[in-house]
CSV table of C-alpha atoms in Angstrom, one decimal:
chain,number,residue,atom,x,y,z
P,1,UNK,CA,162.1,-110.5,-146.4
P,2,UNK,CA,159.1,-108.7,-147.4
P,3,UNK,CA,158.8,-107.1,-150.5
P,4,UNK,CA,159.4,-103.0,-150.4
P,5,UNK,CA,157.4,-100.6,-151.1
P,6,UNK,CA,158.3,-99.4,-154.2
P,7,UNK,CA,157.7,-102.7,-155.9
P,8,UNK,CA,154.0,-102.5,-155.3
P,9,UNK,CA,153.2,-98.7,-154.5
P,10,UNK,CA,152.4,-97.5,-158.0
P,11,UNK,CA,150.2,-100.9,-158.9
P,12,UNK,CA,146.7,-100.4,-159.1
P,13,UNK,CA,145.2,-102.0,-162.3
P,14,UNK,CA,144.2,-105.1,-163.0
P,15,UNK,CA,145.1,-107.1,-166.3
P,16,UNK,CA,143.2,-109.4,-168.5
P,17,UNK,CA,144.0,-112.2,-170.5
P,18,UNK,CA,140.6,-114.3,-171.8
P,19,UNK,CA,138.1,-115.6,-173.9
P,20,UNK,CA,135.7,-113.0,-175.2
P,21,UNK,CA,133.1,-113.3,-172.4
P,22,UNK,CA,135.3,-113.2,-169.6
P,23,UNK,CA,137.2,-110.4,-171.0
P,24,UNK,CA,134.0,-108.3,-171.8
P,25,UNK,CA,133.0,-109.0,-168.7
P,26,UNK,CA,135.4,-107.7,-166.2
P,27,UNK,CA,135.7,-104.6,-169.1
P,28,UNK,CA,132.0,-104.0,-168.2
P,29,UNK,CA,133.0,-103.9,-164.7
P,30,UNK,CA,135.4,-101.4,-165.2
P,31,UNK,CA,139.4,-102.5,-165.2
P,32,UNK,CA,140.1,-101.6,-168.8
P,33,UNK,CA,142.2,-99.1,-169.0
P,34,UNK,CA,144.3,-97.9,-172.0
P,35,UNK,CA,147.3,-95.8,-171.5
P,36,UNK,CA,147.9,-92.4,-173.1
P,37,UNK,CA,148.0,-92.1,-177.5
P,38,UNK,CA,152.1,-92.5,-177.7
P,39,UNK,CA,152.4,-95.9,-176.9
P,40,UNK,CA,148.5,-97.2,-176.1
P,41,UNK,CA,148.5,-100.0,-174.6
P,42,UNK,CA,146.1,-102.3,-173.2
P,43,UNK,CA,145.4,-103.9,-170.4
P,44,UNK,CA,143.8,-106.4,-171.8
P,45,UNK,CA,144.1,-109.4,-174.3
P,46,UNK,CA,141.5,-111.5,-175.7
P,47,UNK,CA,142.0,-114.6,-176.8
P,48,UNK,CA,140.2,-116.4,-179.4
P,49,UNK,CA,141.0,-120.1,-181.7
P,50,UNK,CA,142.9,-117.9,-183.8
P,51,UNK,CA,145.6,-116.6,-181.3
P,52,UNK,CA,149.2,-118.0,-181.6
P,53,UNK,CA,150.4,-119.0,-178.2
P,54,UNK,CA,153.5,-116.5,-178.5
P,55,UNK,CA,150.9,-113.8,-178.9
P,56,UNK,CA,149.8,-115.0,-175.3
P,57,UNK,CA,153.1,-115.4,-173.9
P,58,UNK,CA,154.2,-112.0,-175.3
P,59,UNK,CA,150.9,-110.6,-173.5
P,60,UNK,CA,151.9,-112.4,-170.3
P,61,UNK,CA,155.7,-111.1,-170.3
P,62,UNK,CA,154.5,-107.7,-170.7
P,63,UNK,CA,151.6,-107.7,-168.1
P,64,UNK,CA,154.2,-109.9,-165.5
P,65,UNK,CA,157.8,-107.6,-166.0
P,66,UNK,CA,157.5,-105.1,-168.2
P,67,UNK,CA,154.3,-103.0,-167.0
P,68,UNK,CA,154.7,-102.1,-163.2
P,69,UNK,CA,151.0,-100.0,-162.7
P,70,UNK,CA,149.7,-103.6,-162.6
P,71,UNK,CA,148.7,-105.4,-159.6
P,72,UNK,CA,146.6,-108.5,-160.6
P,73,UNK,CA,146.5,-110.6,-164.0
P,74,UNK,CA,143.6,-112.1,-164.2
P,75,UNK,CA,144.2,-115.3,-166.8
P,76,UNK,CA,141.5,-117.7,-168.0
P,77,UNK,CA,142.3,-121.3,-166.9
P,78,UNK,CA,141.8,-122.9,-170.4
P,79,UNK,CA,144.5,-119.8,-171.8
P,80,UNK,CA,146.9,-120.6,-168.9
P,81,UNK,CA,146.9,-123.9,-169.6
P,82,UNK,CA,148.4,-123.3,-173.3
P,83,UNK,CA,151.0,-121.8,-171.7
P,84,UNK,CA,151.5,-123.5,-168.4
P,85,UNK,CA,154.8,-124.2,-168.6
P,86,UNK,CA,155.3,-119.8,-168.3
P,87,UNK,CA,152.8,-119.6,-165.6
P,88,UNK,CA,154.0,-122.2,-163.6
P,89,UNK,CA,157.3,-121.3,-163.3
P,90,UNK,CA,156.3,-117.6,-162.4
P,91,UNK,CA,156.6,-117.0,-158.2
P,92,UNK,CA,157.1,-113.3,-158.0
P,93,UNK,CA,154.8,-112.0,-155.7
P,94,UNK,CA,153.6,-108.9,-157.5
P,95,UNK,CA,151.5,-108.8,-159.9
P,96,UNK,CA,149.8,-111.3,-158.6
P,97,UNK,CA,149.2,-113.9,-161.0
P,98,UNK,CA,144.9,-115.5,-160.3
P,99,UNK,CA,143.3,-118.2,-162.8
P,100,UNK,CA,140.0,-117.4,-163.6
P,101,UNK,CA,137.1,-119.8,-164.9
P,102,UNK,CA,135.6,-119.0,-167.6
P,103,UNK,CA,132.2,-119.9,-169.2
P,104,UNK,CA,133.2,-123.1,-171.6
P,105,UNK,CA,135.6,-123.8,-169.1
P,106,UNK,CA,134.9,-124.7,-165.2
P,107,UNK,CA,137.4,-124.3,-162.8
P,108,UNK,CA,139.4,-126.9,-162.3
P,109,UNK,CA,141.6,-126.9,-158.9
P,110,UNK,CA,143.4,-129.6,-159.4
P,111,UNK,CA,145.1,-127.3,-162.4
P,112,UNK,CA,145.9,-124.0,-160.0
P,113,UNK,CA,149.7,-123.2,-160.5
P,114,UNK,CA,148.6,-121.8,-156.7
P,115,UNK,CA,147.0,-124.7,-155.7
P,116,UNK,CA,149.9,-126.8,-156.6
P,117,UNK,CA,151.9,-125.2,-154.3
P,118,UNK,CA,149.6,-125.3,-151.5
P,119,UNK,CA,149.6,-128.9,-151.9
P,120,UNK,CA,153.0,-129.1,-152.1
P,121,UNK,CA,154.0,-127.4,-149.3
P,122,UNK,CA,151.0,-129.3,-147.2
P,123,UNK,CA,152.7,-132.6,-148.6
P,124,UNK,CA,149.7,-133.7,-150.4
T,1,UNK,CA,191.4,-132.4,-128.0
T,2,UNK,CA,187.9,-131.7,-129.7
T,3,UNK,CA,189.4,-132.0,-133.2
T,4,UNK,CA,185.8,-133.9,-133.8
T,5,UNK,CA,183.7,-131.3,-135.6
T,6,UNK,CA,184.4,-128.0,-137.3
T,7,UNK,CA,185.3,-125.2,-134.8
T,8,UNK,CA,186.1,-121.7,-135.4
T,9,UNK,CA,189.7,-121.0,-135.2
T,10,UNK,CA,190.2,-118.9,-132.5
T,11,UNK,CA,193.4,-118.5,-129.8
T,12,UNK,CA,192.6,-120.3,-126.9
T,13,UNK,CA,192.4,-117.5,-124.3
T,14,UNK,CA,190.3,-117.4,-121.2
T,15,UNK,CA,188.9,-113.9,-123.2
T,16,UNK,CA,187.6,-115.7,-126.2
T,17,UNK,CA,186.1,-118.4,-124.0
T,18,UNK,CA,183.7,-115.4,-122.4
T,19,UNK,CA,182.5,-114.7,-125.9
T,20,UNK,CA,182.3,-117.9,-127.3
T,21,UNK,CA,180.0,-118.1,-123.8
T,22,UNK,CA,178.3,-115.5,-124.5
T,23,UNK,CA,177.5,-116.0,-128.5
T,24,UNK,CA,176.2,-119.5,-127.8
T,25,UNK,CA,173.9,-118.3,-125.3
T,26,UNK,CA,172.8,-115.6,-128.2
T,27,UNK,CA,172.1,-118.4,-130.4
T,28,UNK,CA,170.4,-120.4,-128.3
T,29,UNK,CA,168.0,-117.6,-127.7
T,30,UNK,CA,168.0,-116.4,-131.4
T,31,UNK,CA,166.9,-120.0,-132.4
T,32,UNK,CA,164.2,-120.1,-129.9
T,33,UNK,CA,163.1,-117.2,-131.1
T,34,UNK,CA,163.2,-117.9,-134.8
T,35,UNK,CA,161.2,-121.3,-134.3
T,36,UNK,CA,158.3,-119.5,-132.7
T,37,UNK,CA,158.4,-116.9,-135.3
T,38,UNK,CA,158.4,-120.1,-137.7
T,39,UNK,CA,155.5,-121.5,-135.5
T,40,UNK,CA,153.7,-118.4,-135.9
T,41,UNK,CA,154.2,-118.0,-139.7
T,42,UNK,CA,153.0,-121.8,-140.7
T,43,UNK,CA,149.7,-120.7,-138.3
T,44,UNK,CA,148.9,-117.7,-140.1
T,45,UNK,CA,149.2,-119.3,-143.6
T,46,UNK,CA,147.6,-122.7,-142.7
T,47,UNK,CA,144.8,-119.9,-142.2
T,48,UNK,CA,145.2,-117.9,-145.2
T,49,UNK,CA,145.5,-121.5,-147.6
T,50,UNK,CA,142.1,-122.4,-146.0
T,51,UNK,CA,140.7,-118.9,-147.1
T,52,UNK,CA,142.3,-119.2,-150.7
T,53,UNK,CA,140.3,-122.4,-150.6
T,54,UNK,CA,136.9,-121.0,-149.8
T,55,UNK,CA,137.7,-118.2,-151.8
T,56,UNK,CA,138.6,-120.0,-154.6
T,57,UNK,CA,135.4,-122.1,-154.6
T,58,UNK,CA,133.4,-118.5,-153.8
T,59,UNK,CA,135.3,-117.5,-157.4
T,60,UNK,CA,133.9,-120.6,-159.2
T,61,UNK,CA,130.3,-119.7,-158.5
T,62,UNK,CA,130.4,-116.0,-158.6
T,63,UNK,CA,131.8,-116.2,-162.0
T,64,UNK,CA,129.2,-118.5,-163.3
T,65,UNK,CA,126.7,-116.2,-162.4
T,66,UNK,CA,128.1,-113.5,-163.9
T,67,UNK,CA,129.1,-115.2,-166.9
T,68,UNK,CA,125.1,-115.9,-166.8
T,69,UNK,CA,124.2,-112.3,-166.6
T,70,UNK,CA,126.3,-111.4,-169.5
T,71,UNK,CA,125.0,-114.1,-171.4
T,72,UNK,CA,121.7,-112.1,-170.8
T,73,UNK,CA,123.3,-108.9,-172.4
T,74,UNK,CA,124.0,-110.2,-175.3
T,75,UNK,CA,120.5,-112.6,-175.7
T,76,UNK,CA,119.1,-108.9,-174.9
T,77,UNK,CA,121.3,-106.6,-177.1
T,78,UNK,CA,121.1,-109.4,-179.7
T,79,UNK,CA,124.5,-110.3,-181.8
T,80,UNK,CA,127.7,-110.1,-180.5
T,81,UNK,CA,128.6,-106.8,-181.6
T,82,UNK,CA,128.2,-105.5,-178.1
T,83,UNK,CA,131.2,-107.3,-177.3
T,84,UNK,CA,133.6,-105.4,-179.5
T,85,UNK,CA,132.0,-101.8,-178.6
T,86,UNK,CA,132.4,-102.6,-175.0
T,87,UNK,CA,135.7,-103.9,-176.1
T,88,UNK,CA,136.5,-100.5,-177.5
T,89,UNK,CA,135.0,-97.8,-175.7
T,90,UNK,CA,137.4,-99.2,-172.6
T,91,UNK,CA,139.7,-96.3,-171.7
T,92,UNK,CA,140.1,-95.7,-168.6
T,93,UNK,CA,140.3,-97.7,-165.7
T,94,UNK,CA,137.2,-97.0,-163.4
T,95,UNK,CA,137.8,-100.2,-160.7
T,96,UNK,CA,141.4,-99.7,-159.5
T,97,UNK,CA,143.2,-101.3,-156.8
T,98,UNK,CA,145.3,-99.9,-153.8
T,99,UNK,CA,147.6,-101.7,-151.5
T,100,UNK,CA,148.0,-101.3,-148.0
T,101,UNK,CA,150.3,-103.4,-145.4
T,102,UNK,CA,149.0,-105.7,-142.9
T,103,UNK,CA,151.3,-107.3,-139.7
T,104,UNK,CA,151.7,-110.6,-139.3
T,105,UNK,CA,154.5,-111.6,-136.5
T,106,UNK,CA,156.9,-109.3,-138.0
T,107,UNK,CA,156.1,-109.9,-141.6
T,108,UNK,CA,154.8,-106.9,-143.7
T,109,UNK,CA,151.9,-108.7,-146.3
T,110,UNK,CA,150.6,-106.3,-148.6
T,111,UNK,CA,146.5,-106.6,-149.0
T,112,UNK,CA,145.3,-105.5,-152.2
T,113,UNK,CA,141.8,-102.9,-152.0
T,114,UNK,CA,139.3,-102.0,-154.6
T,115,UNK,CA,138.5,-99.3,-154.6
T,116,UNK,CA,136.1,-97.2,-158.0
T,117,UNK,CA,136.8,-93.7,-159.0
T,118,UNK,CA,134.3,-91.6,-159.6
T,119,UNK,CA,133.6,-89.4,-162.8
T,120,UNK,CA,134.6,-91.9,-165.7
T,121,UNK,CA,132.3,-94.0,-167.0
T,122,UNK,CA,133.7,-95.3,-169.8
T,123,UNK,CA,129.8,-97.3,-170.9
T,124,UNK,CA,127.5,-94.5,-170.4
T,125,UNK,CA,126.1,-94.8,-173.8
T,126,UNK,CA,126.4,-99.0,-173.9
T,127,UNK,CA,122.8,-100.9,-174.4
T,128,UNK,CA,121.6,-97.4,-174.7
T,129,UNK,CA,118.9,-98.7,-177.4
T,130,UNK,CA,118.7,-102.2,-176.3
T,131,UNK,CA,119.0,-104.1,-173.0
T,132,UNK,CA,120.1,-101.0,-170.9
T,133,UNK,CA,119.1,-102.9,-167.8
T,134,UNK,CA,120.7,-105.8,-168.7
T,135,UNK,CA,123.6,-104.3,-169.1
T,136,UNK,CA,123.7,-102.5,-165.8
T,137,UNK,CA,122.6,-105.6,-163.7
T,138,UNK,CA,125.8,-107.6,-165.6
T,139,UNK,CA,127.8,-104.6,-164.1
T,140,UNK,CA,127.0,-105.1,-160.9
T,141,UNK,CA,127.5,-108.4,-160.9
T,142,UNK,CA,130.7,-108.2,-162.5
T,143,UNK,CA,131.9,-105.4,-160.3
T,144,UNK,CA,131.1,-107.7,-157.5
T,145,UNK,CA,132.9,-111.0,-159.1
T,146,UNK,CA,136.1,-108.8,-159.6
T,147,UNK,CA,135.8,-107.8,-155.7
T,148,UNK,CA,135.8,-111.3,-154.6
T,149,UNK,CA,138.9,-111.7,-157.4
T,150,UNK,CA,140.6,-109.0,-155.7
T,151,UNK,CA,140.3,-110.7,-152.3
T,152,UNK,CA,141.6,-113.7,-153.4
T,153,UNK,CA,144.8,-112.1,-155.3
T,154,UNK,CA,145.3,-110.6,-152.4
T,155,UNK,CA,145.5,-114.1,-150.2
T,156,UNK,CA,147.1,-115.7,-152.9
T,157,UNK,CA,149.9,-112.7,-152.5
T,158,UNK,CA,150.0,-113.5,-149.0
T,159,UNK,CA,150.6,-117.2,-148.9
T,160,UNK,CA,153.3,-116.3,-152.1
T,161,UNK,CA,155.6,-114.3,-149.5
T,162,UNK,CA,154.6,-116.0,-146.8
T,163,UNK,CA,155.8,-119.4,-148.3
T,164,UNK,CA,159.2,-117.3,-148.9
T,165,UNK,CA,159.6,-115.7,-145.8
T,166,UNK,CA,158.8,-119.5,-143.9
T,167,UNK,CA,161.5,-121.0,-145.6
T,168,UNK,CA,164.4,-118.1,-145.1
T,169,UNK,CA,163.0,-118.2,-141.7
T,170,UNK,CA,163.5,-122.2,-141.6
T,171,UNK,CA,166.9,-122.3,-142.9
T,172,UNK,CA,167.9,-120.0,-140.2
T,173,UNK,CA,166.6,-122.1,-137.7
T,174,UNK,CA,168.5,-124.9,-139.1
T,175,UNK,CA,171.7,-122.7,-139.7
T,176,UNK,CA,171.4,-121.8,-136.1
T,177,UNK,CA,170.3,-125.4,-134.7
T,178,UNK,CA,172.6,-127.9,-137.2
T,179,UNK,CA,175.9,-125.5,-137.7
T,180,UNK,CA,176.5,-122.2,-135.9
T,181,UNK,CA,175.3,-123.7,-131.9
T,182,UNK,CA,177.5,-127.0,-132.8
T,183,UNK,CA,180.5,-124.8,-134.1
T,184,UNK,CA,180.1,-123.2,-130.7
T,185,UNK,CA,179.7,-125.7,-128.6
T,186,UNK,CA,183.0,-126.8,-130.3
T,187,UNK,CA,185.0,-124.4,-129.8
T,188,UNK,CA,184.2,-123.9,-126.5
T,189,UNK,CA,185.0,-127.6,-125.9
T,190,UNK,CA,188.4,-127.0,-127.5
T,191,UNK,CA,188.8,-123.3,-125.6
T,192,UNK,CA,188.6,-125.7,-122.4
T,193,UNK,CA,191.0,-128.3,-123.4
T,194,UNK,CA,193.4,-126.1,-124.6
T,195,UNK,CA,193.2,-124.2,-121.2
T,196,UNK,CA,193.0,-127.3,-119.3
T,197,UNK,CA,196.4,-128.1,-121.3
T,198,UNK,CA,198.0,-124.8,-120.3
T,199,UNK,CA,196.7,-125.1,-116.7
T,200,UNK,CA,198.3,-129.1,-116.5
T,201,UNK,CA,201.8,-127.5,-117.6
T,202,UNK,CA,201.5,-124.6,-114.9
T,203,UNK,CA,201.1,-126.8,-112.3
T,204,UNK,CA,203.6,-129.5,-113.8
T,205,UNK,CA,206.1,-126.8,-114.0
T,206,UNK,CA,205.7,-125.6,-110.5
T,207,UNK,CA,206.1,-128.8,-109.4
T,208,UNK,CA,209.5,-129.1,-110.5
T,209,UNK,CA,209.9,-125.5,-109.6
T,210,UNK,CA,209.3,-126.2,-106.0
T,211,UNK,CA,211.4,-129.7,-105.9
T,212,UNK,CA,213.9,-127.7,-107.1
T,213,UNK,CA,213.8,-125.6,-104.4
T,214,UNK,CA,213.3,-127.7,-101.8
T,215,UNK,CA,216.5,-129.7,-103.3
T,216,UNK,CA,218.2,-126.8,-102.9
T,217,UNK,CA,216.8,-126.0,-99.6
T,218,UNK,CA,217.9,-129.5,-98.2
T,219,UNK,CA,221.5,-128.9,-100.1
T,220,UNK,CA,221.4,-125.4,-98.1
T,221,UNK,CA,220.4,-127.3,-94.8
T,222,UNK,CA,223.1,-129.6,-95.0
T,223,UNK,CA,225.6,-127.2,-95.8
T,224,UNK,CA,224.7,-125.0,-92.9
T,225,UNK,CA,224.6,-127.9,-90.5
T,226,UNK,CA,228.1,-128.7,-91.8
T,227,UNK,CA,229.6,-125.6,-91.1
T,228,UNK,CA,227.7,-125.4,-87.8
T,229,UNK,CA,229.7,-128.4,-86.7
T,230,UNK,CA,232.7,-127.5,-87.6
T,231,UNK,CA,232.1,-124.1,-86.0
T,232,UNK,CA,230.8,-125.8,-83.1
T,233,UNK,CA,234.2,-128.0,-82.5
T,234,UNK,CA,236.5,-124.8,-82.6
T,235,UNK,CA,234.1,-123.0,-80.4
T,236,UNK,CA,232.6,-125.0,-78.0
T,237,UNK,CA,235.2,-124.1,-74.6
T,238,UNK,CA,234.7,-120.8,-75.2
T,239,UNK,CA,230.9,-121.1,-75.4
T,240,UNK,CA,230.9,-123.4,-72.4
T,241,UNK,CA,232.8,-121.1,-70.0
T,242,UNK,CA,231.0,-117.9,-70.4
T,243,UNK,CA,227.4,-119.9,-70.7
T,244,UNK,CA,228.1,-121.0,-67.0
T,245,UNK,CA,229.3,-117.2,-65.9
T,246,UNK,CA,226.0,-116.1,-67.1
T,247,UNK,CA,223.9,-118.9,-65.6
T,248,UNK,CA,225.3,-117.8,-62.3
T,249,UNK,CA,225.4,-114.4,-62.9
T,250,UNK,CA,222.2,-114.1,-63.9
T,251,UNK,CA,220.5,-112.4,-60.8
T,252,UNK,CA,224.0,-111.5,-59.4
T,253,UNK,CA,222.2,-112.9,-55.5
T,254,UNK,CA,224.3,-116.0,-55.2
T,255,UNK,CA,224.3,-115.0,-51.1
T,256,UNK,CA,220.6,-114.5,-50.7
T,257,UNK,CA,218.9,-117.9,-50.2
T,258,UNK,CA,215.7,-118.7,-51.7
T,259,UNK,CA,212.8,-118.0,-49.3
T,260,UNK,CA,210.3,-120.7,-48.9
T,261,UNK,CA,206.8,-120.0,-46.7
């Protein structure tokens, strides 16, 4: 049952969703990537106190169905965890979905939407 | 009759006994098949959830480092503003990913690979007055933190359609093992009954075919003797006189004595 081709071919970006650092960061190392003037869009979000949850959820949707040149999304654990309940109950394979630590915030496995199902599946 | 489990309803001919033969034998040898397959599968991603582990952990500490390094950038750059202009001079993608397919037992898991295109460098002019070297070392080390994220979005893919394919892969073997080879066996079961049924009547009925005849045989018999007898009685001096004329005429030598050495 393995995914075809076309639903990963044409992926090759990665997306952001973080705190300022983290977000900066991976920019520095070179995923940003902003798509022609007619609709720009970014690949990134960054997430402050200030940003509603929808805001984040709306960012998430977008990066997860609506957007199919992206591969990974790249969230920051403290950010997925406001919306946990979205990034829980997403399974798809593609993009693939990877929680990130970020500076304030250290990893925390026990947290991993991933993880859980590792766990799960091991019968932990 | 097997009227015990479900069974598939089929006419009880010897024909559909062969394939009911022959499709149990298939399954038999499809489940075997699928359980290694499953066998296989839960090897490769016990494997792959102990690299998403290590990997994991690899991410904690590769991120605190560079988390460190940009911490340097800005102590170096001095005020956050570098933040936003890196923030806005992004525009196009230099790290990118491709896919390409790896094999495991039948299962096609896509493995995502970096890969940096050349020509685009979207921070050329970033730090330019202030902590230029800072800012290229926190590349680096960010470049290399995204690498190790890359590697583990590419497990974590893995074990995602791995952990689907296991389980269609599982619910076949039970399919097979808990429905489709008991159904078989069924029907088979009842195929034979039925036959054995059939078979029971045959013989039953030729049975009374053959008493039938012998009755009539013995009527027959009796019959025949009957009208033996009574031919016998009207013919018997006639049958007497000319069985004796051929006794004695039988070499036509009465005169010729029997010679004796």
């Amino acid at each position: 049952m393995a995914a075809p081709p076309s639903a990963y071919k044409d992926r090759q970006f990665l997306a952001v969703i973080g705190d300022e650092d983290s977000v900066t960061g991976l920019l520095l190392a070179g995923v940003g990537h902003v798509t022609e003037p007619p609709d720009s869009q970014r690949n990134f979000l960054v997430v402050d106190q200030k940003t509603e949850n929808s805001t984040i959820e709306a960012a998430f949707e977008r990066f997860t169905q609506e957007r199919k040149d992206i591969a990974i999304v790249l969230i920051n654990q403290h950010i997925a965890d406001k919306i946990r309940h979205r990034v829980d109950t997403y399974t798809a394979a593609f993009p693939a979905l990877l929680e990130i630590p970020s500076k304030d915030h250290p990893y925390d496995p026990e947290k991993d939407s991933v993880l859980k199902r590792v766990r799960r599946l091991f019968g932990e | 009759m097997s009227g015990a489990g479900a069974r598939e309803s089929v006419f009880p001919t010897r024909q559909v006994l062969g394939q009911m033969k022959s499709k149990l034998k298939g399954a038999q040898t499809g489940h075997d098949l699928l359980k290694r397959k499953s066998e296989a599968l839960t090897n490769a991603i016990s494997e792959i959830t102990r690299r998403i582990d290590e990997a994991k952990r690899k991410m904690g500490r590769v991120m605190q480092i560079a988390a460190f390094s940009l911490a340097e950038v800005t102590y170096a750059v001095g005020g956050g503003n570098i933040l936003y202009q890196i923030q806005e001079s992004a525009k196009q993608a230099r790290f990118r990913v491709r896919t390409k397919q790896e094999n495991v037992s039948g299962v096609f898991l896509p493995a995502f690979e970096s890969f940096t295109t050349e020509g685009n460098n979207d921070f050329g002019l970033t730090g330019l007055g202030k902590g230029g070297q800072q800012v290229q070392r926190c590349r680096e080390t960010y470049a290399r933190a995204v690498e190790t994220l890359v590697e583990l979005a590419s497990l974590q893919t893995a074990f995602v359609i791995l952990d689907e394919v296991i389980k269609v892969v599982n619910r076949r073997v039970n399919a097979i093992e808990h429905v489709i080879i008991p159904k078989t066996e069924n029907t088979i079961k009842y195929i034979n009954s039925e036959l054995d049924e059939l078979d029971r009547e045959e013989f039953y009925r030729l049975k009374k075919v053959s008493n039938k005849k012998e009755r009539d045989a013995a009527a027959a018999d009796i019959e025949r003797e009957a009208q033996k007898k009574k031919d016998d009685s009207s013919n018997e001096e006639d049958v007497d006189e000319e069985g004796r004329m051929q006794m004695k005429d039988l070499l036509g030598d009465q005169d010729n004595e029997d010679v004796i050495f």
